[in-house]
Short mmCIF file of C-alpha atoms in Angstrom, two decimals:
data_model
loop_
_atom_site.label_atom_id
_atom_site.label_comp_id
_atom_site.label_asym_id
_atom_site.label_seq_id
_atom_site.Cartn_x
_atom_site.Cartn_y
_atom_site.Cartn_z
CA UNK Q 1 -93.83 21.63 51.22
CA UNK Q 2 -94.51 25.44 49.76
CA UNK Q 3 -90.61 25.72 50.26
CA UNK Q 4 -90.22 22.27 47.43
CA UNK Q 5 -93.19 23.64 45.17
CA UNK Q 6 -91.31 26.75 44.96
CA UNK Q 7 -87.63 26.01 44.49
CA UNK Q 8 -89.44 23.19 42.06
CA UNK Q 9 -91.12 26.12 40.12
CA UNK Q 10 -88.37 28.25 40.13
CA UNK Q 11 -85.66 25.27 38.30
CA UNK Q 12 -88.16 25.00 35.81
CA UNK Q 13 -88.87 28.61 34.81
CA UNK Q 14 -84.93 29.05 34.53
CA UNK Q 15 -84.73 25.82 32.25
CA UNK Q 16 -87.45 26.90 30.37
CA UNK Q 17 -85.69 30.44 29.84
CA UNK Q 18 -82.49 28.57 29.16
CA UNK Q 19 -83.99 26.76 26.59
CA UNK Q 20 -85.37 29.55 24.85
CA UNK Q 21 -82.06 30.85 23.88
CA UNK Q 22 -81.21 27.99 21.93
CA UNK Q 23 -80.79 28.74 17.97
CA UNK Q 24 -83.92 27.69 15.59
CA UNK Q 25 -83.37 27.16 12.14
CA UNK Q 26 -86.08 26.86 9.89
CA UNK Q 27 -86.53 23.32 7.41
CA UNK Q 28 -88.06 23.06 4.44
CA UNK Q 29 -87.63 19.55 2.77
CA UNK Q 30 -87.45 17.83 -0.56
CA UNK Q 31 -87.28 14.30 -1.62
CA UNK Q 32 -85.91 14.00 -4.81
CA UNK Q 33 -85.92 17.64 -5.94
CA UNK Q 34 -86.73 18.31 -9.86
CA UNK Q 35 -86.65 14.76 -10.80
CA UNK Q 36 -88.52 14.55 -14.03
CA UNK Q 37 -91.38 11.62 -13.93
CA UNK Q 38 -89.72 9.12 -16.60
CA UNK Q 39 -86.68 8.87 -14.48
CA UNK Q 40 -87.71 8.89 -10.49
CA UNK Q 41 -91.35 7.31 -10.95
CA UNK Q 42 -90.07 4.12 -13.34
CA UNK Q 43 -87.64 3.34 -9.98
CA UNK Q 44 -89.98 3.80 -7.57
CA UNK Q 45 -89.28 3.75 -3.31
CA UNK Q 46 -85.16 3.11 -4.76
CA UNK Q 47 -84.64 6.87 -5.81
CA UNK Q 48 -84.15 8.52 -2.04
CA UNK Q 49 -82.48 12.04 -2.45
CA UNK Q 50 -82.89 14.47 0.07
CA UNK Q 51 -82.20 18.21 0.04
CA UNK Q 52 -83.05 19.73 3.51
CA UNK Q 53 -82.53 23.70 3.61
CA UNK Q 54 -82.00 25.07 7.26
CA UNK Q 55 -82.15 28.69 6.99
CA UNK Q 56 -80.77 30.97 9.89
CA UNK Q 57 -80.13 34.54 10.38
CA UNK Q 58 -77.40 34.56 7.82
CA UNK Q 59 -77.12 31.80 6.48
CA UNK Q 60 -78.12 28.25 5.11
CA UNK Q 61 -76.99 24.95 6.19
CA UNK Q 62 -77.78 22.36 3.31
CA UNK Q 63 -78.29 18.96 3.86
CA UNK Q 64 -77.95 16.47 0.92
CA UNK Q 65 -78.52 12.72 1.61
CA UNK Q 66 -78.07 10.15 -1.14
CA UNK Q 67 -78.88 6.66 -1.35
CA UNK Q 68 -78.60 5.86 -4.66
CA UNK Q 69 -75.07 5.29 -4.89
CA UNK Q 70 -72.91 4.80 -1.75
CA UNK Q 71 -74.90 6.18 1.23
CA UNK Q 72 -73.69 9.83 1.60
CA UNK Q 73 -74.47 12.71 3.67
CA UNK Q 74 -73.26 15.69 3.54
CA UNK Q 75 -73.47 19.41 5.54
CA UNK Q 76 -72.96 22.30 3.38
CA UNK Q 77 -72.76 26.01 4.91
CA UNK Q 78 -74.15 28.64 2.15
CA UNK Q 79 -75.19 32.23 1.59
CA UNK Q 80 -78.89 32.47 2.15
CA UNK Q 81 -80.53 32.50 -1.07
CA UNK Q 82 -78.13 28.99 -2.51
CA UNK Q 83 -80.21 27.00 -4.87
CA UNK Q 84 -79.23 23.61 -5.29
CA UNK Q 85 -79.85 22.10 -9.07
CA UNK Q 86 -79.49 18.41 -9.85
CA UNK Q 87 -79.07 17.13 -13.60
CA UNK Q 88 -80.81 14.34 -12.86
CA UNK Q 89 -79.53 12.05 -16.46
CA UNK Q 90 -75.97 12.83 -15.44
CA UNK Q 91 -76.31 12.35 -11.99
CA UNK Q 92 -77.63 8.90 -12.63
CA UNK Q 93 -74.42 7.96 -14.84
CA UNK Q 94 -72.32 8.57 -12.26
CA UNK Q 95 -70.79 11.96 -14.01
CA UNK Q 96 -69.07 14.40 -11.87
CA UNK Q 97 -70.45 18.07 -11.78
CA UNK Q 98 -73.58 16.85 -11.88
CA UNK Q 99 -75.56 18.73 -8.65
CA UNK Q 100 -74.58 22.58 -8.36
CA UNK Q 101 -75.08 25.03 -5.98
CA UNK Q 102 -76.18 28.47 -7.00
CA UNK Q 103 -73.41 29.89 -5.28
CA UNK Q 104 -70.41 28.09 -3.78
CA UNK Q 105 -70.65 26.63 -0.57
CA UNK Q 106 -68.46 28.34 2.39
CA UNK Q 107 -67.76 24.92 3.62
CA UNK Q 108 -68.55 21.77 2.89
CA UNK Q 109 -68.48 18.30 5.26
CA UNK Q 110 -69.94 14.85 5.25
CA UNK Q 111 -69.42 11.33 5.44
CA UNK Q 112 -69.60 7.88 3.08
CA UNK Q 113 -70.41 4.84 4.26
CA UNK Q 114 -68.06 3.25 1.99
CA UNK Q 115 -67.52 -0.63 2.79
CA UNK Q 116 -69.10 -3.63 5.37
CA UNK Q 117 -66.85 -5.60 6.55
CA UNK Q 118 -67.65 -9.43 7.94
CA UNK Q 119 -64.60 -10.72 9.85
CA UNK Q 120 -63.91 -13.79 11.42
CA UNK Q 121 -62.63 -12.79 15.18
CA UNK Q 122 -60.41 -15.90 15.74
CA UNK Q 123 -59.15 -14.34 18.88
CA UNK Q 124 -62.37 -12.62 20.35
CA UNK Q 125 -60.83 -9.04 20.61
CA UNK Q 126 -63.55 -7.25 19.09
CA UNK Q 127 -61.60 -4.88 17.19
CA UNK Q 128 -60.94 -5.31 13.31
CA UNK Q 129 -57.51 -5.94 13.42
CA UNK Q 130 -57.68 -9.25 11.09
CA UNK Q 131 -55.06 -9.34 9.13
CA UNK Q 132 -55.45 -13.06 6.80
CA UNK Q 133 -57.65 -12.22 3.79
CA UNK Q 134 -59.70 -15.36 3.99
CA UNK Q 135 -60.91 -13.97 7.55
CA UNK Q 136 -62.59 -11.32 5.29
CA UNK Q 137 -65.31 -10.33 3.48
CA UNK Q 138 -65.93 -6.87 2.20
CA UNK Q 139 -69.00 -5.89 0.45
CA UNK Q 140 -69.43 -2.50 -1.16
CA UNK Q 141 -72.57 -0.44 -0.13
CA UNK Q 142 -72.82 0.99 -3.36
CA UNK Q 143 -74.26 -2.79 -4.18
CA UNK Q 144 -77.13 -2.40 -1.77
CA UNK Q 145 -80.40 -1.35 -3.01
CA UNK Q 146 -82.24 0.93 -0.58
CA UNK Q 147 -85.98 1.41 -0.60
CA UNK Q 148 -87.62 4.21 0.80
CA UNK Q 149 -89.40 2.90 4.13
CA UNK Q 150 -90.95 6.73 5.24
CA UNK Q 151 -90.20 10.39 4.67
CA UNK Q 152 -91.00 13.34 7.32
CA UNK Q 153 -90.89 16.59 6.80
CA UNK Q 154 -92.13 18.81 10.11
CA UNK Q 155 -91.17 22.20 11.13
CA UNK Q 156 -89.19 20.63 13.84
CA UNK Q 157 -87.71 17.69 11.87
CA UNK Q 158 -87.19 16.18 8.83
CA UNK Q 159 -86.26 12.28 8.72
CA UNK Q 160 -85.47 9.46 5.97
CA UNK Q 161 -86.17 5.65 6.85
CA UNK Q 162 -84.50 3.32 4.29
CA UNK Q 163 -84.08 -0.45 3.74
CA UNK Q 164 -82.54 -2.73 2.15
CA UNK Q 165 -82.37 -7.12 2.21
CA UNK Q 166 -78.19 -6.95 1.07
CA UNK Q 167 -76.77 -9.16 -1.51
CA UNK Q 168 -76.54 -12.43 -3.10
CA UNK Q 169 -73.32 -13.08 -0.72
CA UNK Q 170 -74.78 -11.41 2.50
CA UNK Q 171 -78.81 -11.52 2.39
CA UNK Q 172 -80.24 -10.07 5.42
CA UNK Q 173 -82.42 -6.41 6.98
CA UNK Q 174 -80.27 -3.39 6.79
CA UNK Q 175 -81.96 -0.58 7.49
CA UNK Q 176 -80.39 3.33 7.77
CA UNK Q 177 -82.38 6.32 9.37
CA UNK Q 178 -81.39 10.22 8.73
CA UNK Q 179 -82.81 12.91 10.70
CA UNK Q 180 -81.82 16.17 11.13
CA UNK Q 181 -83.72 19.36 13.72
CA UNK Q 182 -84.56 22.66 13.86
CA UNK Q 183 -83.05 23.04 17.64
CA UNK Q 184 -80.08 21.45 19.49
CA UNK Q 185 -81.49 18.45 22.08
CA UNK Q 186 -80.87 14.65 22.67
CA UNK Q 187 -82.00 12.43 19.75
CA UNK Q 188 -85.41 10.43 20.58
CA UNK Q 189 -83.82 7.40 19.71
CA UNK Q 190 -81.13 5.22 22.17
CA UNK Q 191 -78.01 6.59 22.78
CA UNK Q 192 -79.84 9.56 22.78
CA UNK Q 193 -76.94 11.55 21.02
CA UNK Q 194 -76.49 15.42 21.57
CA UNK Q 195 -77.21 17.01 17.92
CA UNK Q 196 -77.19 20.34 17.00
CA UNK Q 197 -79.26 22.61 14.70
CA UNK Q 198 -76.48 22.16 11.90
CA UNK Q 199 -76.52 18.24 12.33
CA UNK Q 200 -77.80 15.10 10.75
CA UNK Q 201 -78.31 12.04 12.66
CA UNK Q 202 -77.44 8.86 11.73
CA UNK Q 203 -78.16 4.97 12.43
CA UNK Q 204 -77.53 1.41 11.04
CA UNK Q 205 -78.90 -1.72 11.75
CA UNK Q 206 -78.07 -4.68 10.70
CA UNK Q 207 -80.85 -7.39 11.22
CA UNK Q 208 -80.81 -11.04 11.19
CA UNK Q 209 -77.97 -10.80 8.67
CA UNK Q 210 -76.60 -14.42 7.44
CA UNK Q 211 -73.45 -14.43 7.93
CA UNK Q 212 -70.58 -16.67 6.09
CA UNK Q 213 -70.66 -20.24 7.19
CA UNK Q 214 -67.12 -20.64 7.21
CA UNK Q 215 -66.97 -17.98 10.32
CA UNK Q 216 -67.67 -19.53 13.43
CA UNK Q 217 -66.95 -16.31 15.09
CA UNK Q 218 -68.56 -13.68 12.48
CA UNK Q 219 -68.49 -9.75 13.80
CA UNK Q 220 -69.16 -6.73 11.34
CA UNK Q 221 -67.32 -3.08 10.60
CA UNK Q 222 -67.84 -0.53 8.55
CA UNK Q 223 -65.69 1.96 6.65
CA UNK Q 224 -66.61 5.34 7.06
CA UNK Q 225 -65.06 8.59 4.52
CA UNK Q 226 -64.74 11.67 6.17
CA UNK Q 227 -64.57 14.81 3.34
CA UNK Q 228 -63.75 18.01 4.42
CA UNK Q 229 -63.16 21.57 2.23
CA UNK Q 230 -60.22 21.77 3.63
CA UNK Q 231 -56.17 20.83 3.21
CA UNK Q 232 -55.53 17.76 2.46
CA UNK Q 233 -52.43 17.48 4.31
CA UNK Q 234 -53.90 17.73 7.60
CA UNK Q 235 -55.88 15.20 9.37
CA UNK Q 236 -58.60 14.85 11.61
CA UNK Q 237 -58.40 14.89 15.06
CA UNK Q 238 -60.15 11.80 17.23
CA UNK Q 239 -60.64 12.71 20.94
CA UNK Q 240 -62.53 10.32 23.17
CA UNK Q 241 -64.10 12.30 26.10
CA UNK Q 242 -65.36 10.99 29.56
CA UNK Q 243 -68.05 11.69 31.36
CA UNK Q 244 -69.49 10.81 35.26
CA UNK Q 245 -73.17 11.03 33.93
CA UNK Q 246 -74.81 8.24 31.97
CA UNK Q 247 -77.97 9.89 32.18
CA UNK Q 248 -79.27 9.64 28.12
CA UNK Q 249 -77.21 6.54 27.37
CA UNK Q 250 -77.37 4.27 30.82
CA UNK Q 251 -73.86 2.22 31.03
CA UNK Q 252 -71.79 4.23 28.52
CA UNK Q 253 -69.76 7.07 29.94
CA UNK Q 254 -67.73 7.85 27.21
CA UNK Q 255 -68.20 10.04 23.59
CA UNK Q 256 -66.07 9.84 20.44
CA UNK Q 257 -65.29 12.97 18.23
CA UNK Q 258 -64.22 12.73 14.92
CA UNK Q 259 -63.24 16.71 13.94
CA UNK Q 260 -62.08 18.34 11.35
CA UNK Q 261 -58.75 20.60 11.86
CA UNK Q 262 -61.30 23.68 11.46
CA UNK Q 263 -63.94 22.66 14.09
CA UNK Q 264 -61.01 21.46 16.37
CA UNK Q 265 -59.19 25.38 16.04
CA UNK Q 266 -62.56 27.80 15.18
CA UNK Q 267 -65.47 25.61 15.67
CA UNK Q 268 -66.18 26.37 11.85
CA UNK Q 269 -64.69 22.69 10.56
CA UNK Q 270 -67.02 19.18 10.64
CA UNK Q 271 -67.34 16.60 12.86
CA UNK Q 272 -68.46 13.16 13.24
CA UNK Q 273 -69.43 11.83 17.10
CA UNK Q 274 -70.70 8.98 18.55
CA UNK Q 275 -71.17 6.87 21.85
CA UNK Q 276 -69.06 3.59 21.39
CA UNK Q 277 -71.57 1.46 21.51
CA UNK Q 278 -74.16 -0.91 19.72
CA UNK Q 279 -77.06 -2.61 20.49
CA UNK Q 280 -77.95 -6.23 20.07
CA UNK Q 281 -81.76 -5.80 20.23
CA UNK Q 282 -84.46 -3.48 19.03
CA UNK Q 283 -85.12 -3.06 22.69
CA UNK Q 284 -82.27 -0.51 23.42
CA UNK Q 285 -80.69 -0.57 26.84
CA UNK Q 286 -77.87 -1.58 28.91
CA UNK Q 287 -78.63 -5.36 29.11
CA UNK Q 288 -78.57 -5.03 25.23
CA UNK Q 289 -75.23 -2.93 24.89
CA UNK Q 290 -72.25 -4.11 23.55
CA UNK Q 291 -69.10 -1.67 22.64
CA UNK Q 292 -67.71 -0.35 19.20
CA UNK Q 293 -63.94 0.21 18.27
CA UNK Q 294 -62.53 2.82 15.96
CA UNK Q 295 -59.66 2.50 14.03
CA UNK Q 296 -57.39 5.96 13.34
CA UNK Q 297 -58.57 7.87 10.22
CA UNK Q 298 -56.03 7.32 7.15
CA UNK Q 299 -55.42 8.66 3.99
CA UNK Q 300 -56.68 6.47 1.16
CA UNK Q 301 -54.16 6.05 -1.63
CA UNK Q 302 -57.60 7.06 -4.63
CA UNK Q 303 -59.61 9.84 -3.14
CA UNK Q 304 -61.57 9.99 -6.24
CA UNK Q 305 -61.86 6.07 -6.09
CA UNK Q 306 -63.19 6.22 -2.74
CA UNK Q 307 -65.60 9.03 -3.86
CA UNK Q 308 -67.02 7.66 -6.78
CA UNK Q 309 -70.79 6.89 -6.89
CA UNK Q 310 -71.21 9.59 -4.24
CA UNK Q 311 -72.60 13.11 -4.21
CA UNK Q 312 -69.60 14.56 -3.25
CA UNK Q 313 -67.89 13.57 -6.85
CA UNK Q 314 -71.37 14.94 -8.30
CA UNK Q 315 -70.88 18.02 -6.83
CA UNK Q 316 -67.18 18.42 -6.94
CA UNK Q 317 -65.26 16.35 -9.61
CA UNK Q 318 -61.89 15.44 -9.62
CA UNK Q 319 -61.22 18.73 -6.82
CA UNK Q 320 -61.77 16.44 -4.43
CA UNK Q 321 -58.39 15.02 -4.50
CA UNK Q 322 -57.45 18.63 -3.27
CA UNK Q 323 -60.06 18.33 -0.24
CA UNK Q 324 -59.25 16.55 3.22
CA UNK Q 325 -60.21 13.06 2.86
CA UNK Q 326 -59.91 10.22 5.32
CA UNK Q 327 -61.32 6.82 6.22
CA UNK Q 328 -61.59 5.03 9.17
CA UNK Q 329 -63.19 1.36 10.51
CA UNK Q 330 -65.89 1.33 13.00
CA UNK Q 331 -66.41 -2.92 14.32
CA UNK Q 332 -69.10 -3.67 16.63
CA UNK Q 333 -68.84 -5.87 19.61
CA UNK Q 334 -66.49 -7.11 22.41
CA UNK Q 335 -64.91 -10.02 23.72
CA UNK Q 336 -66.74 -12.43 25.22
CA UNK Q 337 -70.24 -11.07 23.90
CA UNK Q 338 -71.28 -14.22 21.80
CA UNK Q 339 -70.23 -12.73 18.53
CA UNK Q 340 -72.97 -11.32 15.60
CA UNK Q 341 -74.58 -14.87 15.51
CA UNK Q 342 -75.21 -14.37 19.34
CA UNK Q 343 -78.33 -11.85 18.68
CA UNK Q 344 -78.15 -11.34 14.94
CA UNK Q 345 -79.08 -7.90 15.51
CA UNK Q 346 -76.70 -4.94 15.73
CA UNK Q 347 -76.73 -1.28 15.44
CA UNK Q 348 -74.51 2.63 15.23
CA UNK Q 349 -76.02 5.63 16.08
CA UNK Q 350 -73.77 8.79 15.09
CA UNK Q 351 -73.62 12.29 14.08
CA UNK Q 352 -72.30 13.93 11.28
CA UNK Q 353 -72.57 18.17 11.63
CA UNK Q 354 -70.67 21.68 11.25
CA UNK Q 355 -69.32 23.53 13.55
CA UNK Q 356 -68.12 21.64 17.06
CA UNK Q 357 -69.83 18.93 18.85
CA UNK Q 358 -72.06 20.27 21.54
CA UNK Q 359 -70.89 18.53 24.94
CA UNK Q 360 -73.76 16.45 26.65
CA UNK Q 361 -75.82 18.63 29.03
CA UNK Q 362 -78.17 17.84 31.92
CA UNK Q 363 -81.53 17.26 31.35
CA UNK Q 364 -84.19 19.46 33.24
CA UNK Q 365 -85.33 16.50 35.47
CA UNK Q 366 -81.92 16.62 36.87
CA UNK Q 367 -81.03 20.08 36.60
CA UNK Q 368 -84.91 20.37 39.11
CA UNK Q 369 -83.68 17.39 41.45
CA UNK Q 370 -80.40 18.24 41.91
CA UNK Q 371 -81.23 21.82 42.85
CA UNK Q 372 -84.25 20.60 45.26
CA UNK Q 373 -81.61 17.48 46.61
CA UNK Q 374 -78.70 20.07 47.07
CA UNK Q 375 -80.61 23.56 47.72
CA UNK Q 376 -83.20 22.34 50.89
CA UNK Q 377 -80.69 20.65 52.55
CA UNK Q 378 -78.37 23.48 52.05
CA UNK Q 379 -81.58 25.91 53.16
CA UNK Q 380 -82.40 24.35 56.03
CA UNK Q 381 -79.15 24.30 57.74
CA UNK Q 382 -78.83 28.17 57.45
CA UNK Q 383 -82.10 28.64 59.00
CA UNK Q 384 -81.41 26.09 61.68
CA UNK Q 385 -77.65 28.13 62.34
CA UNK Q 386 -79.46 31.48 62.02
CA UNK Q 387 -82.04 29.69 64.80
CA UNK Q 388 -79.33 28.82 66.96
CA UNK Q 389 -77.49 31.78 66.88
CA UNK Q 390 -80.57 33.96 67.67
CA UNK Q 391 -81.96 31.57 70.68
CA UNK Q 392 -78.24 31.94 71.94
CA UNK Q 393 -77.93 35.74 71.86
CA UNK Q 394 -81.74 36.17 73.96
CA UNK Q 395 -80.77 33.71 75.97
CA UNK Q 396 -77.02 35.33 76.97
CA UNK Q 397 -79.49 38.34 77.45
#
């Protein structure tokens, strides 16, 4: 027994040094920064900008999520001291070079959520591969009004809730939550995703959403924009990784990066990842799970189309048809899983950050069982060979 307390003792103290080495940034938060009275106040909850500093050693990673025109998020790596200045009036019209940085960003990322998609899956294959347009629907996000559900800002954390009830063609609870942390660890919520400190976290659900009566087999996707400050002739890079432990997301052994050609060569790109799967309850777990599918990124034909309402024409204008942008189709749900109308309830969990995507790590309840399950066993049968061999050598005496 003092042999377990000890080797139990020891696993945690080197965890616990382990985990001191990880990087801290530090947060400060603010929800629609400089917005005069007459302009935020008359719209109430509906104006939800974010500007989330993370300050390092030498550097800043900015954070910028809007929901007032197509939901956007974006990771921007600065100099220290960047401002960030919004003209609020212009902003509003939809005018590009309308939120500035103080100095000019050393790299920028992020991601639109662009389109919803509702689909009729004749064939039950899951994936959006529909090809007959009256098998479609697609609604622009742009069209959804989001209200501000909560915003927290904690020296660990700082985290967005929005909602919105859809359209007059597809009424219904959609609800997105952004969160990004101070420190690199699993997310609190299922799938549990790896983030960094230069991350934001994000997740859909769509609730009870009506779906067209004319689909008897209704599924949804979504259309996702990657930007990236970086060639657009190059593309990204989608590498689906396996793993044998299902520890922080129980049935799903697989995780889907989305990198830029910079984090895929240097680590110093953007990245989207994600577990492929969704949920068809708020109760999160394997007798819940269903699986995603990801189409391959593509070049749209109108960057700036794609880009408009967003903060990424705000901030950059027409430059970003020089930038590396891309769009790809996530759909949700797998044959034979009883379709959207099934549960009317699905969700997406992913993560949008700079750098490269951390790979999943063992938690410390493992790490401590693993070495107790491995190391006594291990232990004991060198003291019991040790035993032997001493007994034998007296007794040959």
């Amino acid at each position: 027994m003092k042999l377990y307390l000890w080797l139990l003792k020891f696993s945690v103290f080197v965890a616990a040094v382990a985990a001191k080495k990880d990087v801290r940034r530090k947060l400060t938060a603010q929800l629609n920064p400089g917005c005069p009275e007459n302009i935020c106040d008359d719209a109430g909850n509906l104006t939800n900008v974010v500007h989330v500093t993370s300050l390092g050693a030498s550097d800043a990673i900015h954070y910028i999520w809007d929901l007032t025109g197509k939901p956007s998020a974006l990771v921007a790596l600065c100099g220290p001291d960047t401002k960030l200045n919004i003209n609020w009036e212009g902003f509003f019209d939809g005018k590009a070079n309308t939120v500035m940085f103080s100095d000019a960003p050393r790299y920028t990322f992020g991601v639109v959520l662009n389109r919803l998609w509702e689909y009729n899956d004749e064939e039950d294959v899951g994936t959006f591969t529909v090809t007959n347009s009256s098998q479609i629907n697609a609604f622009s996000l742009h069209e959804f009004a989001w209200e501000r559900k909560s915003f927290l800002a904690t020296e660990d954390s700082v985290e967005l809730s929005v909602k919105s009830r859809g359209l007059h063609g597809l009424p219904g609870n959609f609800e997105l939550s952004l969160a990004t942390f101070a420190t690199p660890d699993h997310g609190p919520m299922t799938p549990h995703l790896m983030h960094t400190e230069n991350s934001t976290q994000i997740d859909l659900v769509l609730d009870t959403v009506q779906t067209n009566d004319s689909f008897p087999q209704p599924r949804f996707a979504i259309e996702v924009v990657l930007v990236a400050m970086e060639p657009k002739k190059d593309n990204y890079t989608v590498v689906v990784k396996k793993s044998l432990d299902d520890e922080f997301t129980p049935g799903i052994f697989k995780i889907v990066n989305v990198a830029s050609p910079a984090s895929v060569n240097a680590s110093s790109g953007g990245y989207l990842q994600y577990r492929p799967v969704s949920y068809t309850d708020e109760d999160r777990d394997v007798s819940t799970s269903t699986q995603t599918y990801q189409s391959s990124p593509a070049t749209p034909n109108n960057a700036i189309k794609k880009l408009n309402n967003t903060v990424f024409r705000s901030i950059f204008g027409d430059s970003v048809e020089t930038m590396l942008v891309q769009s790809l189709n996530v759909s949700f749900g797998t044959s034979g899983d009883g379709f959207y109308t099934k549960y009317n309830y699905t969700t997406w969990t992913f993560v949008v950050g700079y750098g490269a995507p951390l790979p999943d790590k063992l938690s410390l309840f493992v790490v401590v069982v693993a070495t107790i399950g491995l190391g006594v066993p291990i232990l004991l049968l060198c003291c019991g060979g040790c035993y032997v061999c001493v007994k034998r050598v007296r007794n040959n005496s």
